[in-house]
């Protein structure tokens, strides 16, 4: 049958390719692209031309150390923040109005003020309460700017993560709770086995954003004398007055953020593969 | 309590007046950055939703760079970069004068770059929420591309983008705190000076936090009013 059809009806030719003409948009596009790539290539070329092996030998290892401090700081704060965020999210969802209001105040306080102000409050504020902290045996902890930074960061990210978690838990349909109850699961079992796995998938993307926000935000610890990547960069610049110190830091931060973003995208694709309809 | 009030009074001995001027600087910096960030963000969003590949690519590079850099680093790059750039330019023209970059301007540019890269994403998703038929309808009744954009697309776009943009405004308000590092006398810097002089760090940084909270609350009131105004254009239900 198809053979006969093909013999008598010639298959239609594909349409001729549309000729793309030069117009205003295309010109603007090329100008914008050339400007953008040119600027980046210029900076890259500058970094290559200004390559100073003495400078690299002197500050390279320090940057590496600073990078480790940055990553350690971010990871520690995120883990402690995640641990603290669970009770806060629970409190936010609690039917008890007073508990909910308290948790709301905590979240509003930490999300409504700059991270820098919070870090200053902890770091410089702790110095003021030195006698009290010493008698409580906590001074050793608050004496170190790194600890103060982790303390402030963890409290801050706990507030953000609690909101992420709350939104995700609320996004799970009420029928899921009811179905679990009908099956005879306790509320805790239902939460752990039915609700949380579904909520975490919703929370995945905002969690990734929070990690990136924390990584970027961690640069401010340089101001309270922690020698993280940014701190090492500032020190290197103040000694060498060489602008490439800042450009190298920018390259490293960009690479880190893009790596996390890509890893997270793959993770999300993998974890949500059962929700996609196309193979 | 009286001591605290004395420390925060508006007189010569109190720090109230200095901190109040800091609040003024913070607000004016945020307000000055907003139109810059919105304008650049809108243009970048236009580029990213264009049919022209090169424009899309350029827009995406812009967003990737300024969304991925820490705000503090962007600030330093702009501040020191501009200083070095202008000095080189002056040297090339045979002048030896060094020029101090205005930290307000540097902060405005740096925060504007960050704000615009985020707002371009908000605008982009708002653009995608507007059906093609709206453009086609505009062209069909004889409006030019610019008129269609201004009279048909933009009013809808603003309404869709408003929640995202108000979020970004809150972030911008908090990010202005970073400008204290390059010497602009905003809330953080003024309270920091007061804290160092009076050795009352906890009090003054606590006041700084409270001031930011008040600004956030005032902003949400204003945003509520803007939302109300924008919702007037919605079809009655």
Coordinates of C-alpha atoms in Angstrom, one line a residue:
Chain A
X1 CA 0.0 0.0 0.0
X2 CA 2.6 2.5 1.0
X3 CA 4.7 1.6 -2.0
X4 CA 1.7 2.5 -4.3
X5 CA 1.1 5.7 -2.5
X6 CA 4.8 6.7 -2.7
X7 CA 4.8 5.9 -6.4
X8 CA 1.9 8.1 -7.2
X9 CA 2.2 10.9 -4.7
X10 CA 5.6 12.5 -4.6
X11 CA 6.7 13.2 -1.1
X12 CA 6.7 17.0 -0.5
X13 CA 10.0 18.8 -0.6
X14 CA 11.1 20.3 2.7
X15 CA 10.7 24.1 2.8
X16 CA 13.7 26.0 1.8
X17 CA 15.8 27.2 4.7
X18 CA 14.8 30.7 5.9
X19 CA 17.5 33.1 5.1
X20 CA 18.3 35.1 8.2
X21 CA 18.8 38.7 7.2
X22 CA 20.9 41.2 8.9
X23 CA 18.7 43.4 11.0
X24 CA 18.9 45.7 14.0
X25 CA 18.5 42.9 16.5
X26 CA 21.1 40.8 14.9
X27 CA 23.6 43.6 14.8
X28 CA 22.9 44.5 18.5
X29 CA 23.3 40.9 19.4
X30 CA 26.7 40.6 17.8
X31 CA 27.8 43.9 19.3
X32 CA 26.6 42.7 22.8
X33 CA 28.2 39.3 22.4
X34 CA 31.5 40.7 21.1
X35 CA 31.6 43.2 24.0
X36 CA 30.8 40.6 26.6
X37 CA 33.2 37.9 25.3
X38 CA 35.8 40.6 24.5
X39 CA 35.7 41.9 28.1
X40 CA 36.0 38.4 29.6
X41 CA 38.7 37.4 27.1
X42 CA 40.5 40.7 27.9
X43 CA 40.5 39.9 31.6
X44 CA 41.6 36.3 30.8
X45 CA 44.4 37.6 28.6
X46 CA 45.4 40.0 31.3
X47 CA 45.6 37.2 33.8
X48 CA 47.8 35.2 31.4
X49 CA 50.0 38.1 30.5
X50 CA 50.3 39.3 34.0
X51 CA 51.2 35.8 35.2
X52 CA 53.8 36.3 37.9
X53 CA 55.3 33.1 39.1
X54 CA 56.7 34.8 42.1
X55 CA 53.3 36.1 43.1
X56 CA 51.7 32.8 42.4
X57 CA 54.3 30.9 44.5
X58 CA 53.8 33.4 47.3
X59 CA 50.0 33.6 47.4
X60 CA 48.9 30.4 45.6
X61 CA 49.2 28.2 48.7
X62 CA 47.5 30.9 50.8
X63 CA 44.6 30.9 48.4
X64 CA 44.4 27.2 48.7
X65 CA 44.3 27.4 52.5
X66 CA 41.7 30.2 52.3
X67 CA 39.6 28.1 50.0
X68 CA 39.6 25.2 52.5
X69 CA 38.6 27.6 55.3
X70 CA 35.7 28.9 53.1
X71 CA 34.5 25.4 52.3
X72 CA 34.8 24.3 55.9
X73 CA 33.0 27.3 57.2
X74 CA 30.1 26.9 54.7
X75 CA 29.8 23.2 55.2
X76 CA 29.8 23.5 59.0
X77 CA 27.3 26.3 59.1
X78 CA 25.0 24.5 56.6
X79 CA 25.0 21.2 58.7
X80 CA 24.4 23.0 62.0
X81 CA 21.8 25.2 60.3
X82 CA 20.0 22.2 58.8
X83 CA 19.9 20.5 62.2
X84 CA 18.4 23.6 63.8
X85 CA 16.0 24.3 61.0
X86 CA 14.0 21.1 61.6
X87 CA 12.6 22.2 65.0
X88 CA 12.1 25.7 63.8
X89 CA 10.1 24.5 60.8
X90 CA 8.1 22.2 63.1
X91 CA 7.4 25.1 65.4
X92 CA 6.3 27.2 62.5
X93 CA 3.8 24.5 61.5
X94 CA 2.7 23.9 65.1
X95 CA -1.0 24.4 65.8
X96 CA 0.1 26.1 69.0
X97 CA -0.2 29.9 68.2
X98 CA 2.5 31.0 70.7
X99 CA 5.1 28.5 69.5
X100 CA 4.3 29.4 65.9
X101 CA 4.6 33.1 66.6
X102 CA 7.9 32.6 68.4
X103 CA 9.4 30.7 65.4
X104 CA 8.0 33.3 63.0
X105 CA 9.8 36.1 65.0
X106 CA 13.1 34.1 64.9
X107 CA 12.8 33.6 61.1
X108 CA 11.7 37.2 60.5
X109 CA 14.6 38.6 62.6
X110 CA 17.2 36.6 60.8
X111 CA 15.8 37.0 57.3
X112 CA 15.1 40.7 57.8
X113 CA 18.6 41.9 58.8
X114 CA 21.9 41.8 56.9
X115 CA 24.2 38.8 57.6
X116 CA 27.0 41.3 58.1
X117 CA 25.1 43.0 61.0
X118 CA 24.4 39.6 62.6
X119 CA 28.1 38.6 62.3
X120 CA 29.1 41.9 63.9
X121 CA 26.6 41.5 66.6
X122 CA 28.0 38.1 67.5
X123 CA 31.7 38.9 67.1
X124 CA 31.9 42.4 68.7
X125 CA 29.0 41.8 71.0
X126 CA 30.6 38.7 72.5
X127 CA 33.7 40.8 73.3
X128 CA 31.5 43.0 75.5
X129 CA 30.3 40.1 77.6
X130 CA 33.7 38.6 78.1
X131 CA 33.5 38.3 81.9
X132 CA 30.1 36.6 81.7
X133 CA 31.2 34.3 78.9
X134 CA 34.4 33.5 80.7
X135 CA 32.6 32.4 83.8
X136 CA 30.3 30.3 81.7
X137 CA 33.3 28.8 80.0
X138 CA 32.2 30.0 76.6
X139 CA 34.8 32.6 76.0
X140 CA 37.2 30.2 74.3
X141 CA 34.5 29.6 71.7
X142 CA 33.6 33.2 71.1
X143 CA 37.2 34.4 71.1
X144 CA 37.8 32.9 67.7
X145 CA 36.3 34.9 64.8
X146 CA 35.8 31.6 62.9
X147 CA 33.5 30.2 65.6
X148 CA 31.6 33.5 65.8
X149 CA 31.1 33.4 62.0
X150 CA 29.9 29.8 62.1
X151 CA 27.6 30.7 65.0
X152 CA 26.0 33.6 63.2
X153 CA 25.9 31.8 59.8
X154 CA 24.2 28.7 61.3
X155 CA 21.5 30.8 63.0
X156 CA 21.0 32.7 59.8
X157 CA 20.8 29.7 57.5
X158 CA 18.6 27.9 60.0
X159 CA 16.0 30.6 59.5
X160 CA 16.2 30.3 55.7
X161 CA 16.2 26.5 55.7
X162 CA 13.3 26.4 58.1
X163 CA 11.3 28.5 55.6
X164 CA 12.3 26.2 52.8
X165 CA 11.3 23.1 54.8
X166 CA 8.0 24.6 55.9
X167 CA 7.1 25.6 52.4
X168 CA 8.0 22.1 51.2
X169 CA 6.1 20.3 53.9
X170 CA 3.0 22.5 53.3
X171 CA 3.2 21.7 49.6
X172 CA 2.5 18.0 50.2
X173 CA -1.2 17.4 49.7
X174 CA -3.3 16.9 52.8
X175 CA -4.6 13.6 51.4
X176 CA -1.1 12.1 51.9
X177 CA -1.4 12.7 55.7
X178 CA -4.9 11.2 55.7
X179 CA -4.0 8.2 53.6
X180 CA -1.1 7.5 56.0
X181 CA -3.4 7.8 59.0
X182 CA -5.9 5.4 57.3
X183 CA -3.1 2.9 56.9
X184 CA -2.6 3.0 60.6
X185 CA 0.8 4.9 60.6
X186 CA 1.5 7.1 63.5
X187 CA 2.1 10.8 62.8
X188 CA 5.8 10.4 63.2
X189 CA 5.9 7.5 60.8
X190 CA 3.8 9.3 58.3
X191 CA 6.0 12.3 58.5
X192 CA 9.2 10.3 58.1
X193 CA 8.1 7.9 55.5
X194 CA 5.4 9.7 53.5
X195 CA 5.7 13.4 53.9
X196 CA 9.4 14.1 54.2
X197 CA 10.5 12.2 51.1
X198 CA 8.0 14.2 49.0
X199 CA 8.8 17.5 50.7
X200 CA 12.5 17.1 50.2
X201 CA 12.1 16.8 46.4
X202 CA 10.2 20.2 46.4
X203 CA 12.9 21.6 48.7
X204 CA 15.8 20.4 46.6
X205 CA 16.1 23.5 44.3
X206 CA 15.8 26.1 47.1
X207 CA 18.3 24.1 49.1
X208 CA 20.7 24.3 46.3
X209 CA 20.2 28.1 46.1
X210 CA 20.8 28.3 49.8
X211 CA 24.1 26.6 49.5
X212 CA 25.2 29.0 46.8
X213 CA 23.9 32.0 48.8
X214 CA 25.9 30.8 51.9
X215 CA 29.0 30.3 49.8
X216 CA 28.7 33.8 48.4
X217 CA 27.7 35.2 51.7
X218 CA 30.7 33.6 53.5
X219 CA 33.0 36.2 51.8
X220 CA 32.0 38.7 54.5
X221 CA 33.9 36.8 57.2
X222 CA 37.0 38.4 55.7
X223 CA 35.8 41.6 57.5
X224 CA 36.1 40.1 60.9
X225 CA 39.7 38.9 60.2
X226 CA 38.9 35.3 59.2
X227 CA 41.4 34.4 56.5
X228 CA 39.1 32.6 54.1
X229 CA 39.4 32.9 50.4
X230 CA 38.2 36.5 50.5
X231 CA 40.4 37.3 53.5
X232 CA 43.5 35.9 51.8
X233 CA 42.6 37.9 48.7
X234 CA 42.3 41.1 50.6
X235 CA 45.6 40.5 52.3
X236 CA 47.3 39.6 49.0
X237 CA 46.0 42.8 47.5
X238 CA 47.0 45.0 50.4
X239 CA 50.5 43.7 50.1
X240 CA 51.0 43.5 46.4
X241 CA 48.6 46.2 45.1
X242 CA 48.1 43.8 42.2
X243 CA 44.6 43.8 40.8
X244 CA 44.9 40.2 39.6
X245 CA 44.6 39.0 43.1
X246 CA 40.9 40.0 43.0
X247 CA 40.4 38.6 39.6
X248 CA 41.8 35.2 40.6
X249 CA 39.4 35.2 43.6
X250 CA 36.5 36.0 41.2
X251 CA 37.6 33.0 38.9
X252 CA 37.7 30.6 41.9
X253 CA 34.3 31.8 43.3
X254 CA 32.7 31.6 39.9
X255 CA 34.0 28.1 39.3
X256 CA 32.8 26.9 42.7
X257 CA 29.3 28.4 42.2
X258 CA 29.0 26.9 38.7
X259 CA 30.2 23.5 39.9
X260 CA 27.6 23.4 42.7
X261 CA 24.9 24.6 40.3
X262 CA 25.8 21.8 37.8
X263 CA 26.0 19.1 40.4
X264 CA 22.7 20.2 41.9
X265 CA 21.0 20.2 38.5
X266 CA 22.2 16.6 37.9
X267 CA 21.1 15.6 41.3
X268 CA 17.7 17.0 40.8
X269 CA 17.4 15.3 37.4
X270 CA 18.3 12.0 39.0
X271 CA 16.1 12.3 42.0
X272 CA 13.0 13.4 40.1
X273 CA 13.4 10.9 37.3
X274 CA 10.3 9.0 38.5
X275 CA 8.2 12.1 38.0
X276 CA 9.1 12.7 34.4
X277 CA 6.8 11.3 31.7
X278 CA 9.2 11.3 28.8
X279 CA 11.8 8.5 29.0
Chain B
X1 CA 17.9 52.6 80.5
X2 CA 18.7 56.3 80.9
X3 CA 22.3 55.6 79.8
X4 CA 21.0 53.8 76.7
X5 CA 18.8 56.7 75.8
X6 CA 21.7 59.2 76.4
X7 CA 23.9 57.1 74.0
X8 CA 21.2 57.1 71.4
X9 CA 20.1 60.7 71.8
X10 CA 20.3 63.2 68.9
X11 CA 22.5 65.6 70.8
X12 CA 26.3 66.1 70.4
X13 CA 27.1 63.5 73.0
X14 CA 24.6 60.9 71.7
X15 CA 24.9 58.9 68.6
X16 CA 21.3 59.2 67.4
X17 CA 22.0 61.9 64.8
X18 CA 25.0 60.1 63.3
X19 CA 23.0 56.9 63.0
X20 CA 20.1 58.7 61.5
X21 CA 22.4 60.1 58.8
X22 CA 23.5 56.5 58.3
X23 CA 19.9 55.4 57.8
X24 CA 19.5 58.2 55.2
X25 CA 22.6 56.9 53.3
X26 CA 21.4 53.3 53.3
X27 CA 17.9 54.3 52.0
X28 CA 19.3 56.6 49.3
X29 CA 21.8 54.0 48.2
X30 CA 19.1 51.4 47.9
X31 CA 16.7 53.8 46.1
X32 CA 19.4 55.0 43.7
X33 CA 20.4 51.4 42.9
X34 CA 16.8 50.3 42.2
X35 CA 16.1 52.1 38.9
X36 CA 19.6 51.2 37.6
X37 CA 19.2 47.5 38.5
X38 CA 15.6 47.4 37.1
X39 CA 16.6 49.0 33.8
X40 CA 19.6 46.8 33.2
X41 CA 17.7 43.8 34.4
X42 CA 14.9 44.5 32.0
X43 CA 17.2 45.0 29.0
X44 CA 19.1 41.8 29.9
X45 CA 15.8 39.9 30.1
X46 CA 14.8 41.3 26.7
X47 CA 18.1 40.0 25.3
X48 CA 17.6 36.6 27.0
X49 CA 14.2 36.1 25.5
X50 CA 15.2 37.4 22.1
X51 CA 15.1 35.1 19.0
X52 CA 18.7 36.2 18.3
X53 CA 21.1 33.6 19.6
X54 CA 24.0 36.0 20.1
X55 CA 21.8 38.2 22.3
X56 CA 20.7 35.3 24.4
X57 CA 24.2 34.1 24.9
X58 CA 25.5 37.6 25.9
X59 CA 22.6 37.9 28.4
X60 CA 23.3 34.5 29.9
X61 CA 27.0 35.2 30.3
X62 CA 26.1 38.5 32.1
X63 CA 23.8 36.7 34.5
X64 CA 26.1 33.8 35.2
X65 CA 29.0 36.1 36.0
X66 CA 27.2 38.5 38.3
X67 CA 25.0 36.0 39.9
X68 CA 27.9 33.7 40.8
X69 CA 30.3 36.3 42.3
X70 CA 30.0 37.1 46.0
X71 CA 28.5 40.6 46.4
X72 CA 31.4 41.7 48.4
X73 CA 33.9 40.7 45.7
X74 CA 31.8 42.4 43.0
X75 CA 32.0 45.5 45.2
X76 CA 35.8 45.3 45.5
X77 CA 36.2 44.5 41.8
X78 CA 34.2 47.6 40.8
X79 CA 35.8 49.9 43.5
X80 CA 39.4 49.0 42.9
X81 CA 39.0 48.1 39.3
X82 CA 37.5 51.5 38.5
X83 CA 40.3 53.2 40.5
X84 CA 43.0 51.4 38.6
X85 CA 41.3 51.8 35.3
X86 CA 40.9 55.5 35.6
X87 CA 44.5 55.9 36.8
X88 CA 45.7 54.0 33.8
X89 CA 43.6 56.1 31.5
X90 CA 44.9 59.3 33.1
X91 CA 48.5 58.1 32.8
X92 CA 47.9 57.3 29.2
X93 CA 46.7 60.9 28.7
X94 CA 49.8 62.1 30.5
X95 CA 48.3 63.1 33.8
X96 CA 49.6 62.1 37.2
X97 CA 46.6 62.9 39.3
X98 CA 45.0 60.1 41.3
X99 CA 41.3 60.2 41.6
X100 CA 39.3 58.8 44.5
X101 CA 36.3 56.8 43.4
X102 CA 33.2 57.9 45.1
X103 CA 32.2 54.9 47.3
X104 CA 28.5 55.7 46.8
X105 CA 28.8 55.5 43.1
X106 CA 30.9 52.3 43.3
X107 CA 28.4 50.8 45.6
X108 CA 25.5 51.8 43.3
X109 CA 27.2 50.2 40.3
X110 CA 28.2 47.0 42.1
X111 CA 24.8 46.5 43.7
X112 CA 23.1 47.5 40.4
X113 CA 25.1 44.7 38.6
X114 CA 24.1 42.1 41.1
X115 CA 20.5 43.3 41.3
X116 CA 20.1 43.4 37.5
X117 CA 21.4 39.9 37.0
X118 CA 18.8 38.6 39.5
X119 CA 16.0 40.8 38.3
X120 CA 16.6 39.7 34.7
X121 CA 15.7 36.2 35.7
X122 CA 12.5 37.5 37.3
X123 CA 11.6 39.5 34.2
X124 CA 12.4 36.6 32.0
X125 CA 10.0 34.2 33.8
X126 CA 7.4 37.0 33.7
X127 CA 7.9 37.4 29.9
X128 CA 7.4 33.6 29.5
X129 CA 4.1 33.8 31.4
X130 CA 2.7 36.2 28.8
X131 CA 1.1 34.3 25.9
X132 CA 2.3 35.0 22.3
X133 CA -1.2 36.0 21.4
X134 CA -0.8 39.3 23.4
X135 CA 2.0 40.4 21.0
X136 CA 0.1 39.2 18.0
X137 CA -3.0 41.0 19.1
X138 CA -1.0 44.2 19.5
X139 CA 0.5 43.9 16.0
X140 CA -2.9 43.0 14.5
X141 CA -4.4 46.2 15.7
X142 CA -1.5 48.1 14.1
X143 CA 0.7 48.9 17.1
X144 CA 4.4 49.1 16.5
X145 CA 6.8 46.8 18.4
X146 CA 7.6 49.5 20.8
X147 CA 4.0 50.4 21.4
X148 CA 3.0 46.8 21.9
X149 CA 5.7 46.4 24.5
X150 CA 4.8 49.7 26.3
X151 CA 1.0 49.5 26.2
X152 CA 0.3 45.8 26.2
X153 CA 3.2 43.7 27.5
X154 CA 4.7 46.0 30.2
X155 CA 1.6 46.5 32.3
X156 CA 1.1 42.7 32.5
X157 CA 4.8 42.1 33.0
X158 CA 4.9 44.4 36.0
X159 CA 2.1 42.6 37.7
X160 CA 3.6 39.2 37.2
X161 CA 7.1 40.3 38.2
X162 CA 6.1 42.3 41.3
X163 CA 6.5 39.5 43.9
X164 CA 9.9 38.5 42.6
X165 CA 11.0 42.1 42.4
X166 CA 9.9 42.9 45.9
X167 CA 11.9 39.9 47.2
X168 CA 15.0 41.3 45.4
X169 CA 14.3 44.8 46.9
X170 CA 14.5 43.2 50.4
X171 CA 17.8 41.5 49.4
X172 CA 19.1 44.8 48.0
X173 CA 18.3 46.6 51.2
X174 CA 20.4 44.1 53.2
X175 CA 23.2 44.1 50.6
X176 CA 23.7 47.8 51.1
X177 CA 25.3 46.9 54.4
X178 CA 28.4 45.7 52.5
X179 CA 29.2 49.2 51.2
X180 CA 30.3 50.1 54.7
X181 CA 33.4 48.2 53.9
X182 CA 34.6 50.6 51.3
X183 CA 33.9 53.5 53.6
X184 CA 30.4 54.7 52.9
X185 CA 28.8 56.0 56.1
X186 CA 25.7 53.8 56.1
X187 CA 23.9 52.3 59.1
X188 CA 26.6 49.6 59.7
X189 CA 29.5 52.0 59.5
X190 CA 28.0 54.6 61.8
X191 CA 26.9 52.1 64.4
X192 CA 30.3 50.4 64.1
X193 CA 32.1 53.7 64.9
X194 CA 29.7 54.3 67.8
X195 CA 30.4 50.7 69.0
X196 CA 34.1 51.2 68.9
X197 CA 34.1 54.6 70.7
X198 CA 31.6 53.7 73.4
X199 CA 32.5 50.0 73.8
X200 CA 28.8 49.2 73.6
X201 CA 29.0 46.9 70.6
X202 CA 26.0 44.7 71.4
X203 CA 23.7 47.7 71.9
X204 CA 24.7 49.5 68.7
X205 CA 24.8 46.5 66.4
X206 CA 21.5 45.5 67.9
X207 CA 20.2 49.0 67.0
X208 CA 21.5 48.5 63.5
X209 CA 19.6 45.2 63.2
X210 CA 16.5 46.8 64.5
X211 CA 16.8 49.6 62.0
X212 CA 17.1 47.2 59.1
X213 CA 14.1 45.4 60.4
X214 CA 12.1 48.6 60.5
X215 CA 13.2 49.3 56.9
X216 CA 12.0 45.8 55.9
X217 CA 8.7 46.4 57.6
X218 CA 8.2 49.8 56.0
X219 CA 9.1 48.2 52.6
X220 CA 6.5 45.5 53.0
X221 CA 3.9 48.1 53.7
X222 CA 4.9 50.1 50.6
X223 CA 5.1 46.9 48.5
X224 CA 1.6 46.0 49.7
X225 CA 0.4 49.4 48.5
X226 CA 2.1 48.9 45.1
X227 CA 0.5 45.4 44.9
X228 CA -2.9 46.9 45.6
X229 CA -2.3 49.5 42.9
X230 CA -1.1 46.9 40.4
X231 CA -4.0 44.5 41.1
X232 CA -6.5 47.3 40.1
X233 CA -5.8 46.4 36.5
X234 CA -6.8 42.8 37.0
X235 CA -10.1 41.6 35.6
X236 CA -12.9 41.8 38.2
X237 CA -14.0 38.4 39.5

